[in-house]
Every structure is written in structure tokens, then in C-alpha cells.
mmCIF file of C-alpha atoms in Angstrom:
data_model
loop_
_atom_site.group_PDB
_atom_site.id
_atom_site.type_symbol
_atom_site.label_atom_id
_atom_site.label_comp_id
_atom_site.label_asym_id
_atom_site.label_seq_id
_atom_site.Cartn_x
_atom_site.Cartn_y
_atom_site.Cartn_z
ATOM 1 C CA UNK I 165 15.110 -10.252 -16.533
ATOM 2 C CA UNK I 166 14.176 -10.168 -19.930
ATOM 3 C CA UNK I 167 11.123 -8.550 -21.482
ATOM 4 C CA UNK I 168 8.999 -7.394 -24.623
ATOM 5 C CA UNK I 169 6.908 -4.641 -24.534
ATOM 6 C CA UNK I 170 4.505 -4.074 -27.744
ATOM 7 C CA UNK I 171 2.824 -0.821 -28.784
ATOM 8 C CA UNK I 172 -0.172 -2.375 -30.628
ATOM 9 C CA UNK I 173 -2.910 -4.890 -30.084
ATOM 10 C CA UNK I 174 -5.469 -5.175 -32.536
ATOM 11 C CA UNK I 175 -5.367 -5.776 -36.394
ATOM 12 C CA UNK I 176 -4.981 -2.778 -38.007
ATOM 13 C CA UNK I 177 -2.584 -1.237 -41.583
ATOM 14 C CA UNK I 178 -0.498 0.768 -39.674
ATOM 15 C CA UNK I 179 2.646 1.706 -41.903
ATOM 16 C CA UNK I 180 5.157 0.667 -38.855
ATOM 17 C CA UNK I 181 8.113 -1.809 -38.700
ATOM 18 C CA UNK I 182 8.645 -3.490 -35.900
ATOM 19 C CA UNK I 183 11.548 -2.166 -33.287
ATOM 20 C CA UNK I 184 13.388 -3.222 -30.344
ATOM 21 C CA UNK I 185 16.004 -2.507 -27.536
ATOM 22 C CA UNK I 186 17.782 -4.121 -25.557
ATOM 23 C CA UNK I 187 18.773 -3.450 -21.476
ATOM 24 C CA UNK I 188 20.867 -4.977 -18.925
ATOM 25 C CA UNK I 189 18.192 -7.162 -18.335
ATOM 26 C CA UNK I 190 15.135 -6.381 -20.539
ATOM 27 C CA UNK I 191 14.490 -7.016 -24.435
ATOM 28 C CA UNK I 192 12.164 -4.424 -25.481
ATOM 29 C CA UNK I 193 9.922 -4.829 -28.564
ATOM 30 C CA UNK I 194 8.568 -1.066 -28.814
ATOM 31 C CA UNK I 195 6.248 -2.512 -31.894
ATOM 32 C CA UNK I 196 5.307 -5.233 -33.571
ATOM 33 C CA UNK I 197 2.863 -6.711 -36.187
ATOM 34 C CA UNK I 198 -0.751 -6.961 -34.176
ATOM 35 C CA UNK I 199 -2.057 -9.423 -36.251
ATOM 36 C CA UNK I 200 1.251 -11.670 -35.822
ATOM 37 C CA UNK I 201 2.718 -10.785 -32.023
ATOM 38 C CA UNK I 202 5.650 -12.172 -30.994
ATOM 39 C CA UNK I 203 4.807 -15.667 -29.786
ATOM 40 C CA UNK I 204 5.847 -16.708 -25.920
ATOM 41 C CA UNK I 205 9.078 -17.770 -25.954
ATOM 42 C CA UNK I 206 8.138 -20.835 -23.505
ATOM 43 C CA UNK I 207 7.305 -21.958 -19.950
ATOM 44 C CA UNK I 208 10.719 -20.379 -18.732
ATOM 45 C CA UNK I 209 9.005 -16.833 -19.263
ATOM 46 C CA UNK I 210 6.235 -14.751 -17.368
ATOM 47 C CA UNK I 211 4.504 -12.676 -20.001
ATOM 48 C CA UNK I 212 2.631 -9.618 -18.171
ATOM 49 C CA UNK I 213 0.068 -7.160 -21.082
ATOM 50 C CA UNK I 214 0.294 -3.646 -19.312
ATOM 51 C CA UNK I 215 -3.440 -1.890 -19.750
ATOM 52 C CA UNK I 216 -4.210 1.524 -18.992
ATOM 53 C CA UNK I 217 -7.062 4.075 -19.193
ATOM 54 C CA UNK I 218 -9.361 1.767 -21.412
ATOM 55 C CA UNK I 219 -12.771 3.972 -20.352
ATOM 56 C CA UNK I 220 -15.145 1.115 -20.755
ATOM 57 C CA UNK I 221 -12.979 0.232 -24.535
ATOM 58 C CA UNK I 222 -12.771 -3.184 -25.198
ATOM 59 C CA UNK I 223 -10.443 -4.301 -27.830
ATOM 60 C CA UNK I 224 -8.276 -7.050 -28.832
ATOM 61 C CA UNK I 225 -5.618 -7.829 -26.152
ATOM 62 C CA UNK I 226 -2.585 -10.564 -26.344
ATOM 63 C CA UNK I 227 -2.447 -13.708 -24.421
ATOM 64 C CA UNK I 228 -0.164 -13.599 -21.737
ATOM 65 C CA UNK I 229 0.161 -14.610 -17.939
ATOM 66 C CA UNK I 230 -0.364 -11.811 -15.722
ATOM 67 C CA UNK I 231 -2.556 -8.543 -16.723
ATOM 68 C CA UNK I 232 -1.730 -5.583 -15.510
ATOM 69 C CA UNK I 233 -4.059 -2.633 -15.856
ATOM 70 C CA UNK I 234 -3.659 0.485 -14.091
ATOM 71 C CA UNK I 235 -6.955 2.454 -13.889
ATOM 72 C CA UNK I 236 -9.408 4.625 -15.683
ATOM 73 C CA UNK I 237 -11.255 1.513 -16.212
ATOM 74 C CA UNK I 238 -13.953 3.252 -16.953
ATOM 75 C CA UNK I 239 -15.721 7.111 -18.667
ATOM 76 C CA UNK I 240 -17.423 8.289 -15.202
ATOM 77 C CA UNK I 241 -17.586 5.695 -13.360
ATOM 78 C CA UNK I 242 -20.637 4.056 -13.302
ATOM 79 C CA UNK I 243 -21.813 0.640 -13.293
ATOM 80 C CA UNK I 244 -22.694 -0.196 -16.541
ATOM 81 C CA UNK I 245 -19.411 1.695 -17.718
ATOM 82 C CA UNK I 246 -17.363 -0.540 -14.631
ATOM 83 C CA UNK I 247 -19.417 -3.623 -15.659
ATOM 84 C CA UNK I 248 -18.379 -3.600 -19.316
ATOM 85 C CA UNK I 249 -14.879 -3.318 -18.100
ATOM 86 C CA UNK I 250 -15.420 -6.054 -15.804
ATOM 87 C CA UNK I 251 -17.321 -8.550 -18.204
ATOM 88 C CA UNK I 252 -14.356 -7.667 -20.638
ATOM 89 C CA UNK I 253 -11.442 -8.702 -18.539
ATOM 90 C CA UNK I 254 -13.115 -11.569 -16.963
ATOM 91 C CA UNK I 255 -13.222 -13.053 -20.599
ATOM 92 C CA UNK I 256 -9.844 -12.560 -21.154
ATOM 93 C CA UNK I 257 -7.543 -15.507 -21.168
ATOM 94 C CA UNK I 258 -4.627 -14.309 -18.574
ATOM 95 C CA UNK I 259 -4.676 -16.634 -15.499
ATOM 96 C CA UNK I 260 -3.941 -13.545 -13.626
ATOM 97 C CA UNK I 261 -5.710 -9.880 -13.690
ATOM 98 C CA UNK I 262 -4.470 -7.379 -11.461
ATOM 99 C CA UNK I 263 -6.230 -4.032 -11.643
ATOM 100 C CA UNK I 264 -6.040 -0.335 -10.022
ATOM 101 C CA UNK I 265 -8.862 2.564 -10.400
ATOM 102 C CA UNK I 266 -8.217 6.059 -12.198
ATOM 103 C CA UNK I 267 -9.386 9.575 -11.487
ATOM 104 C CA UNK I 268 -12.352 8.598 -13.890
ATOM 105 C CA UNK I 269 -13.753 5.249 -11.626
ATOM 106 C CA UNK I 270 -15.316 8.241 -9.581
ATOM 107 C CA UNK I 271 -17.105 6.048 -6.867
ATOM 108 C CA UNK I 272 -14.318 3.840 -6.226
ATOM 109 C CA UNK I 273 -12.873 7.000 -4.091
ATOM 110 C CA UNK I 274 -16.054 6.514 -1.866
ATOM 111 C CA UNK I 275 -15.597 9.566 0.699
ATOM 112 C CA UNK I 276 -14.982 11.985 -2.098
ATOM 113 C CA UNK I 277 -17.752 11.129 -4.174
ATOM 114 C CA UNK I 278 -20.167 11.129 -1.162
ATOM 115 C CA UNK I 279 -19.483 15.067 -1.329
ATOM 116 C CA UNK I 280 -18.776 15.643 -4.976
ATOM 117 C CA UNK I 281 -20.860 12.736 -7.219
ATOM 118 C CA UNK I 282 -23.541 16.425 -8.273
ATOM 119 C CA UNK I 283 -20.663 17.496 -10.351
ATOM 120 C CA UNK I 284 -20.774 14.584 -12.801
ATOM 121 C CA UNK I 285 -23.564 12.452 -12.213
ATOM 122 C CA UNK I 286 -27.604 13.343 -12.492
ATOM 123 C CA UNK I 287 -28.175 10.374 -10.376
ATOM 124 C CA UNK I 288 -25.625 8.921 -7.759
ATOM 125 C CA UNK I 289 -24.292 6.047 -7.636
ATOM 126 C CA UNK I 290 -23.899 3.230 -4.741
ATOM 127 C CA UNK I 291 -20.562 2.934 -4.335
ATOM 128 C CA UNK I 292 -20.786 -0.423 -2.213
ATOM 129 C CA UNK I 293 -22.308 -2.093 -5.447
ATOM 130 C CA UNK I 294 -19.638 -0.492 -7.429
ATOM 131 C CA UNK I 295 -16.569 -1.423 -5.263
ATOM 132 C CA UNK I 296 -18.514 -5.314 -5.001
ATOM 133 C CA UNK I 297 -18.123 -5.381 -9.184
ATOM 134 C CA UNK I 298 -14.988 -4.462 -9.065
ATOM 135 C CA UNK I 299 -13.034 -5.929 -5.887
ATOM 136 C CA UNK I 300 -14.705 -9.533 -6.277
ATOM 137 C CA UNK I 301 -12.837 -12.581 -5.736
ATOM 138 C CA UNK I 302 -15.353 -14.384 -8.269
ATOM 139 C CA UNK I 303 -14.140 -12.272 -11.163
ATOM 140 C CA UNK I 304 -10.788 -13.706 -11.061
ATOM 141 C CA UNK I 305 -9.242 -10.350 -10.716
ATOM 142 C CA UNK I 306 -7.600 -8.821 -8.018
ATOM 143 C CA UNK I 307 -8.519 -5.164 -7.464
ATOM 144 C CA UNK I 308 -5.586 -2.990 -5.361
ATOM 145 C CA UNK I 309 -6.600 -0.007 -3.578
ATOM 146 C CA UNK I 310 -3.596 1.135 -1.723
ATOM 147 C CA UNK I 311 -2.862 -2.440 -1.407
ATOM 148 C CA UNK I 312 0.016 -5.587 -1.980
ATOM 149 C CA UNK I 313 -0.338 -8.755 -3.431
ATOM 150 C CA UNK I 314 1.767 -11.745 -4.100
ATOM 151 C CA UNK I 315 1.509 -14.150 -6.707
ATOM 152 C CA UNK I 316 2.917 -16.746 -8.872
ATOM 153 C CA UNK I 317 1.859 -16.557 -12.546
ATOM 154 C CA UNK I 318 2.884 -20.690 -12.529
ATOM 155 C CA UNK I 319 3.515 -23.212 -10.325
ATOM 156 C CA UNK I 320 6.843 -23.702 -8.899
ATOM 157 C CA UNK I 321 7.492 -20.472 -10.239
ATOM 158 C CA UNK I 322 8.907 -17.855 -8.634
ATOM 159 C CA UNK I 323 7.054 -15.205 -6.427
ATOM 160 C CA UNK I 324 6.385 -11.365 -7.912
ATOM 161 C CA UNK I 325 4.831 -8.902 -5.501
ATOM 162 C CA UNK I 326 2.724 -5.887 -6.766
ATOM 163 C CA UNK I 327 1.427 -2.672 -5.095
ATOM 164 C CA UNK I 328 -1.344 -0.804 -6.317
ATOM 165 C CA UNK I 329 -1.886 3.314 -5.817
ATOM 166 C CA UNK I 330 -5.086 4.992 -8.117
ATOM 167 C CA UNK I 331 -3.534 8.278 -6.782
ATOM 168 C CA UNK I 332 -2.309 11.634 -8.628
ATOM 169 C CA UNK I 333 -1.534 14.844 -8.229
ATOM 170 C CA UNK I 334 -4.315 17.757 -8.710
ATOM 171 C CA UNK I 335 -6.071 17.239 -11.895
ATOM 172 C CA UNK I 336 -9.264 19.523 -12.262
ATOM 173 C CA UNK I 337 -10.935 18.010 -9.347
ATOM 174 C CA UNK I 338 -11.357 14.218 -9.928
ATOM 175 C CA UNK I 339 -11.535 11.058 -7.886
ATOM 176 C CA UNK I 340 -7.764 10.341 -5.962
ATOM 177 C CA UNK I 341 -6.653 13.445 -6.332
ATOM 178 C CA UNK I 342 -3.860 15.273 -4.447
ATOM 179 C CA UNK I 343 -2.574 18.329 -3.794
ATOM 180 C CA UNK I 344 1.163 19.205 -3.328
ATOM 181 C CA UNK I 345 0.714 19.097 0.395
ATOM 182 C CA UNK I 346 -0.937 15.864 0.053
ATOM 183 C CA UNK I 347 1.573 14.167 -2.092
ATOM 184 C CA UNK I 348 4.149 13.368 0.403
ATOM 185 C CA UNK I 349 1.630 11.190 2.414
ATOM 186 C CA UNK I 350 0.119 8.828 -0.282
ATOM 187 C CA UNK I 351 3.336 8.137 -1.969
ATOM 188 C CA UNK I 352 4.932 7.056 1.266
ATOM 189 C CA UNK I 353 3.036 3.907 2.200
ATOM 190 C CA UNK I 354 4.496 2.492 -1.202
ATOM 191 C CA UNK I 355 6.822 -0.455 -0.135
ATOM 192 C CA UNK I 356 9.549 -2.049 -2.403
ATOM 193 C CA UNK I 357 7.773 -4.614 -4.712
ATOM 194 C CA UNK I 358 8.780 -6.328 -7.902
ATOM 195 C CA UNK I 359 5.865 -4.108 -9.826
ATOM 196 C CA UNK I 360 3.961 -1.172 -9.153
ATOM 197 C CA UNK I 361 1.074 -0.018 -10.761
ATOM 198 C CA UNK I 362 0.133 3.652 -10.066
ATOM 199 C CA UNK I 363 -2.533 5.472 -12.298
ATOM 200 C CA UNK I 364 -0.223 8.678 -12.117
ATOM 201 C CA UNK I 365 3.561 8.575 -13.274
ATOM 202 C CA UNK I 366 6.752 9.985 -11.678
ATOM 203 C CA UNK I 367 7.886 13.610 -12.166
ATOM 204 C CA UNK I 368 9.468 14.014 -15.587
ATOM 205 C CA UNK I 369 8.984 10.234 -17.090
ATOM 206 C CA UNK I 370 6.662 9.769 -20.212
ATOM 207 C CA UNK I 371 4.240 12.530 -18.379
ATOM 208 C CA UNK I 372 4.986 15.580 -20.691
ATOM 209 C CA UNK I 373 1.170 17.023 -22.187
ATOM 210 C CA UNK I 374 0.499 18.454 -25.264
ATOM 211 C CA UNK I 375 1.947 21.599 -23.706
ATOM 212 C CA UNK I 376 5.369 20.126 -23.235
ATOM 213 C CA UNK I 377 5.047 20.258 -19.567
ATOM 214 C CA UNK I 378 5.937 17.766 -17.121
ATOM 215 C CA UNK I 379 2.855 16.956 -15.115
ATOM 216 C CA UNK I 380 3.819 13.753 -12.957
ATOM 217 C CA UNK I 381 4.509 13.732 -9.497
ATOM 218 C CA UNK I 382 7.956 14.778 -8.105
ATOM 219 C CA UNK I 383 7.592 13.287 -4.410
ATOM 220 C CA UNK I 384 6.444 9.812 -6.204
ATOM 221 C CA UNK I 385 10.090 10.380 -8.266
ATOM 222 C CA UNK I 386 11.946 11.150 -4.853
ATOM 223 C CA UNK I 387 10.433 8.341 -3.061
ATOM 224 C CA UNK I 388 11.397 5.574 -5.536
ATOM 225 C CA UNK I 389 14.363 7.094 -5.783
ATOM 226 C CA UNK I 390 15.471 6.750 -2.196
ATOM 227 C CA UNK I 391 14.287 2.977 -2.513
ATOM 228 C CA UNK I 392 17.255 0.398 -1.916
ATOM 229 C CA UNK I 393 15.788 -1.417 -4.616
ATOM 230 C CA UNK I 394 13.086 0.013 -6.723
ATOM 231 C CA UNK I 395 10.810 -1.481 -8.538
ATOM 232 C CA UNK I 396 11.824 -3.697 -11.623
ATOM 233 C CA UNK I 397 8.326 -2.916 -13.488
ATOM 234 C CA UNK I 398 6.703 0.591 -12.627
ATOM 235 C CA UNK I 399 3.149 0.353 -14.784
ATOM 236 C CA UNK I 400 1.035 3.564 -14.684
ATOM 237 C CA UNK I 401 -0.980 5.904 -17.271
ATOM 238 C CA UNK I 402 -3.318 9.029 -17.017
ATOM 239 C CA UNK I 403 -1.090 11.193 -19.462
ATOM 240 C CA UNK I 404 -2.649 9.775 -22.863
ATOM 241 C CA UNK I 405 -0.274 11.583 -24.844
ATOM 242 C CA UNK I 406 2.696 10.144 -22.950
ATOM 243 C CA UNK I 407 1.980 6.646 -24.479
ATOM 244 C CA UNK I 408 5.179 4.263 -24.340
ATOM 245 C CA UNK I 409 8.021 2.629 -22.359
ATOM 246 C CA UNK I 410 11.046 3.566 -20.965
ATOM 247 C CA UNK I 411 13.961 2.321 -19.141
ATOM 248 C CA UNK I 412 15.404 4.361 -16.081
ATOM 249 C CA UNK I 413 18.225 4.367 -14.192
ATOM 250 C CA UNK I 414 18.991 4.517 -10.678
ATOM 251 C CA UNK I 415 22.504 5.945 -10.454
ATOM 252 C CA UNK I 416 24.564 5.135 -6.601
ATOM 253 C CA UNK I 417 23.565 8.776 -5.457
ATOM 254 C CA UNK I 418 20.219 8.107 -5.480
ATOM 255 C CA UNK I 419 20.122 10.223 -8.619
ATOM 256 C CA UNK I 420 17.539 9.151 -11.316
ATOM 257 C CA UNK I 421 18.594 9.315 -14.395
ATOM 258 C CA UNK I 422 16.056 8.391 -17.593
ATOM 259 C CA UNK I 423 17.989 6.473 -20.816
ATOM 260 C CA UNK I 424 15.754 5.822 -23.552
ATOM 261 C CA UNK I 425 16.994 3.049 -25.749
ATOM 262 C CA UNK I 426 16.801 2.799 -29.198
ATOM 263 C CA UNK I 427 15.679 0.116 -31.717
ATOM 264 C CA UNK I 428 19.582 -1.022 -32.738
ATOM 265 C CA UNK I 429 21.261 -0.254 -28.743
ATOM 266 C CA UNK I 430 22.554 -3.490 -27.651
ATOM 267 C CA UNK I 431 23.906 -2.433 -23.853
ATOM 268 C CA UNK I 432 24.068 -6.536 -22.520
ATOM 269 C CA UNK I 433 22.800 -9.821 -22.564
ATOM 270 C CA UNK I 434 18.738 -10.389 -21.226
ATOM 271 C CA UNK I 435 18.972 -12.592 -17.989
ATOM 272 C CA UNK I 436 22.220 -10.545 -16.653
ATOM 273 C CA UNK I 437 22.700 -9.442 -13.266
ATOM 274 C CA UNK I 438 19.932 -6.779 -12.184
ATOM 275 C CA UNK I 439 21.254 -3.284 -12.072
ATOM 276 C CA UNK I 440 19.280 -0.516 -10.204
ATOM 277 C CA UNK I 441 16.691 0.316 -13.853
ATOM 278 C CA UNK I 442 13.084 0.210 -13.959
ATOM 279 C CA UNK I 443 11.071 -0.823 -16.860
ATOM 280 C CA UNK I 444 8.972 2.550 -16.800
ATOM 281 C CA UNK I 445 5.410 1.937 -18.703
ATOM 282 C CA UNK I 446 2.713 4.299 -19.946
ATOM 283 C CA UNK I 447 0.574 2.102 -20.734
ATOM 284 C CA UNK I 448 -2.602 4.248 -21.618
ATOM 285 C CA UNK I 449 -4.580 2.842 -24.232
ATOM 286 C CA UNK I 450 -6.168 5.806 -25.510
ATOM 287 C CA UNK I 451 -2.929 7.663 -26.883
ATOM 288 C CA UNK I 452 -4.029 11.245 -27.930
ATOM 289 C CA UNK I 453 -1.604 14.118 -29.890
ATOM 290 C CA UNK I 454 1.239 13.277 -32.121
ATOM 291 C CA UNK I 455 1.655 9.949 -30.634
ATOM 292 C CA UNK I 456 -1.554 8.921 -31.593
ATOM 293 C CA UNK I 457 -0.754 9.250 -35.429
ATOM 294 C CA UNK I 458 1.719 6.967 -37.384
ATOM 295 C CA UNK I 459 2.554 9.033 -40.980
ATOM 296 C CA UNK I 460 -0.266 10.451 -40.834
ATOM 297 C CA UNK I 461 -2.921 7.378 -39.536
ATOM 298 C CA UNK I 462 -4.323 6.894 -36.357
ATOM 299 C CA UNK I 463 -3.662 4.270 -33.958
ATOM 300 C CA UNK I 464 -5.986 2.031 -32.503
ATOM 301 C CA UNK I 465 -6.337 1.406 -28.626
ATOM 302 C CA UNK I 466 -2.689 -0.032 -27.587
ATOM 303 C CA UNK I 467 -1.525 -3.113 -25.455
ATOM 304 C CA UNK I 468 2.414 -3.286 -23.995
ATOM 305 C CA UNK I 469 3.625 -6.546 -23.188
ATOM 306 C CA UNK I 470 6.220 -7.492 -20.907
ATOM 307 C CA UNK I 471 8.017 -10.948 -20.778
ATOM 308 C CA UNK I 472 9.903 -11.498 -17.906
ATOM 309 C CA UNK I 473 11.998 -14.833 -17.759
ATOM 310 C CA UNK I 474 11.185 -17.225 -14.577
ATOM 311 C CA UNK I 475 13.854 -18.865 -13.481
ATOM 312 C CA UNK I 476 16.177 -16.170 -12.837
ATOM 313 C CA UNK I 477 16.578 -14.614 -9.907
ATOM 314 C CA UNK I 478 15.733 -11.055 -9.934
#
């Protein structure tokens, strides 16, 4: 596999040069010009844009095939908010949109906000029209609630499978929410797919807060880790200040290990045989504390794009 991953997506006079690294099997562009991306480097290549906590945002986004966004579509939840996220990505150009809900898409976790909509909203909302909006065939996207999908981003290409999981641990009481107790039973329906989008990250992998603590989730860590073969993409976001990519490594113990790579590393060849890594993506598009500065300006709302070539088997 080969891929690119970008850090912005809409014009902007950022003082940044553009940087990548390379892995056993991935190229990764960590940024690049917005105004002049990278263009596709041809039919042989699946380009996937990773999206993230875009709270009703619309922005510029790159073409590509497949687009991946994994929750917090939205600021509270509501329709209008949902629908402007909707209207958005239906107008986008990527022949396929795959999308998860966050701990802000409140009524998407229907049962929970049947008891707890008071505590955010004057007026509630009706979660049936909600979920309709957003889980509609007719949109062109495919909405994953606890759910797989298979698809082909071309014909005669080959086949990815994706599994989608809005779920985190405790965070002050929002929608998919769980508590340590909890944990161990919604990260084990999560089968071994090409990509998986979660809203929440992994224990210790770009999920450190302003606080420098590590606030992802450590059974979600354990159970990709006991995977055979774990996921080649892993797309998630909810830590804003964790913005960015990663690659880690699955050592023969079971042991994960994280290796970030630099601009200039050079381990191998893109297209070489798969090793046990995961891309790792933080995708959120709202970056917040020092990551949301460059010398001293702030960054617009960010895209990451991954190119993944076609014809070899992963």
C-alpha cells in the first residue's frame, strides 16, 4: 500500500513547506500546498480524504475516491446543524462517502437522548427524522452505526471493507459515551476490516489533551492489538488537539508499538509486502492548542488524504 496524507485543505498563507515519510507500505505527505495538492497519481490508486469533527463547518475539501469522515458532524445535533453537514457532503465530488456520528450528533444515540435531550436542547428533537437525514441511501452516503460495509471505489477494483463505531470513553456526559466497565463490550463487536473509523482513538495514539494526558481508550488499544491482522487504515478524531497521522506497529507479541516517521525516513519501497502497521489518523478538522498555530498563524479547518494503490494485494 502506498498513501498520502495532507494536513491542509483550503487556500490559505500558511508559512509551511511541504513534508513527507515514507513506510513499508505507505508514502505519507504530512503537508502540502492547499491551493496546489498533490495531483492523483492515476487509475492504479484509491485516494480516501479522512474528515473529522467538522460541527456543521464546511470548507474546501480535495477530490478523491472514497470519503471518510468520522463523526461530530455536527455542534448539538440538530437538524439544521445535521442538514448543513448533509447538503455539504452530498455536493462533494467523491463517488463514495462513508460517515460515523460523534458525541456531539446527540440524537443519533436515540435511547440516550430520549432521557437526556433537557440538558442541551430547549426543544427536542425527533430523532427518526434525524437518523432519516443522515442514514439515507438517496444522499449517496453510507452512514455506519456499529456497522460493516464493503465497497469498491472502481470497477474491477479491488474490495476494501470498513467498520464504523461513534463510541468513546466517558466524556462529560455526551451522546456514545462509555464508562470503563462499558468499554470492553462496544469495542468487542469490532471485526478485522481493511479501515475503521471510530470517533474515539486508541489509548496513547495522537489522544494526548492540552493537559498532556492520554485520554483514548485502552481496551480499544488491547483489542486491535490481539487482532491477527489489524486494520491497515484506523480513521478517528474527538481529541482536536491531537490533529495528525501516525504509523503504528504491531510487533509478534502482540505488543503495540507507535513509530512516528519523519519528513526525510525512507524505511522501504510503497507497494512492499504488508507488515503488521496501521496508518493511525486524527483526522479532526477543528485542531485546537499548539497544533492549531503554524509560527505563530492559525490554521484553517484541515483535510488528510490517503492514497492507497489498487492493484496490490493488501
Amino acid at each position: 500500500m502506498a498513501s498520502l496524507i495532507s494536513l491542509f485543505s483550503r487556500p490559505s498563507r500558511l508559512p509551511f513547506s511541504k513534508e513527507s515519510f515514507n513506510t513499508r507500505n505507505a508514502t505519507v505527505h504530512t503537508a502540502y500546498d492547499p491551493q496546489h495538492p498533490p495531483p492523483h497519481p492515476g487509475p492504479q490508486w484509491t485516494r480516501f480524504v479522512c474528515l473529522s469533527d467538522t460541527h456543521s463547518e464546511t470548507f474546501q475539501v480535495p477530490p478523491g475516491d472514497v470519503l471518510l469522515h468520522s463523526g461530530d458532524l455536527s455542534k448539538l445535533g440538530t437538524y439544521d446543524q445535521l442538514k448543513i453537514t448533509v447538503d455539504w457532503l452530498r455536493s462533494l465530488p467523491h463517488p463514495v462517502k462513508i460517515i460515523i456520528a460523534g458525541n456531539h450528533d446527540l440524537p443519533l444515540h436515540e435511547s440516550w437522548y430520549e432521557t437526556q435531550y433537557y440538558v442541551f436542547h430547549r426543544k427536542k428533537e425527533i430523532s427518526s427524522h434525524i437518523r432519516k437525514l443522515v442514514d439515507n441511501e438517496n444522499n449517496g452516503i453510507v452512514y455506519l452505526q456499529d456497522q460493516q460495509y464493503t465497497f469498491q471505489s472502481k470497477d474491477g477494483g479491488r474490495e476494501w471493507s470498513v467498520y464504523g463505531s461513534p463510541w468513546q470513553p466517558w466524556f462529560g456526559g455526551w451522546a456514545f459515551n462509555y464508562t470503563p466497565e462499558e468499554a470492553q463490550v462496544r469495542v468487542a463487536p469490532i471485526p478485522e476490516v481493511d479501515i475503521l473509523l471510530t470517533h474515539g482513538p486508541p489509548h496513547t495514539i495522537l489522544d494526548t489533551i492540552l493537559t498532556n494526558e492520554h485520554v483514548g481508550c485502552p481496551e480499544l488499544l488491547a483489542h486491535l492489538s490481539n487482532m491477527q491482522k489489524p486494520p491497515l487504515i484506523h480513521c478517528f478524531g474527538h481529541i482536536h488537539e491531537a490533529h495528525g497521522a501516525t504509523v503504528h506497529v504491531w510487533d509478534i507479541n502482540d505488543q503495540a508499538t507507535e513509530a512516528n516517521r519523519f519528513a526525510t525516513e525512507d524505511r522501504s519501497n510503497p507497494g512492499d509486502t504488508q507488515s503488521s502497521e496501521t496508518i493511525m489518523v486524527n483526522a479532526a478538522n477543528q485542531p485546537i492548542g499548539p497544533k492549531a498555530f503554524v509560527r505563530g498563524v492559525r490554521i484553517p479547518s484541515t483535510t488528510l488524504c490517503l492514497e492507497c494503490i489498487e492493484t496490490h494485494h493488501l
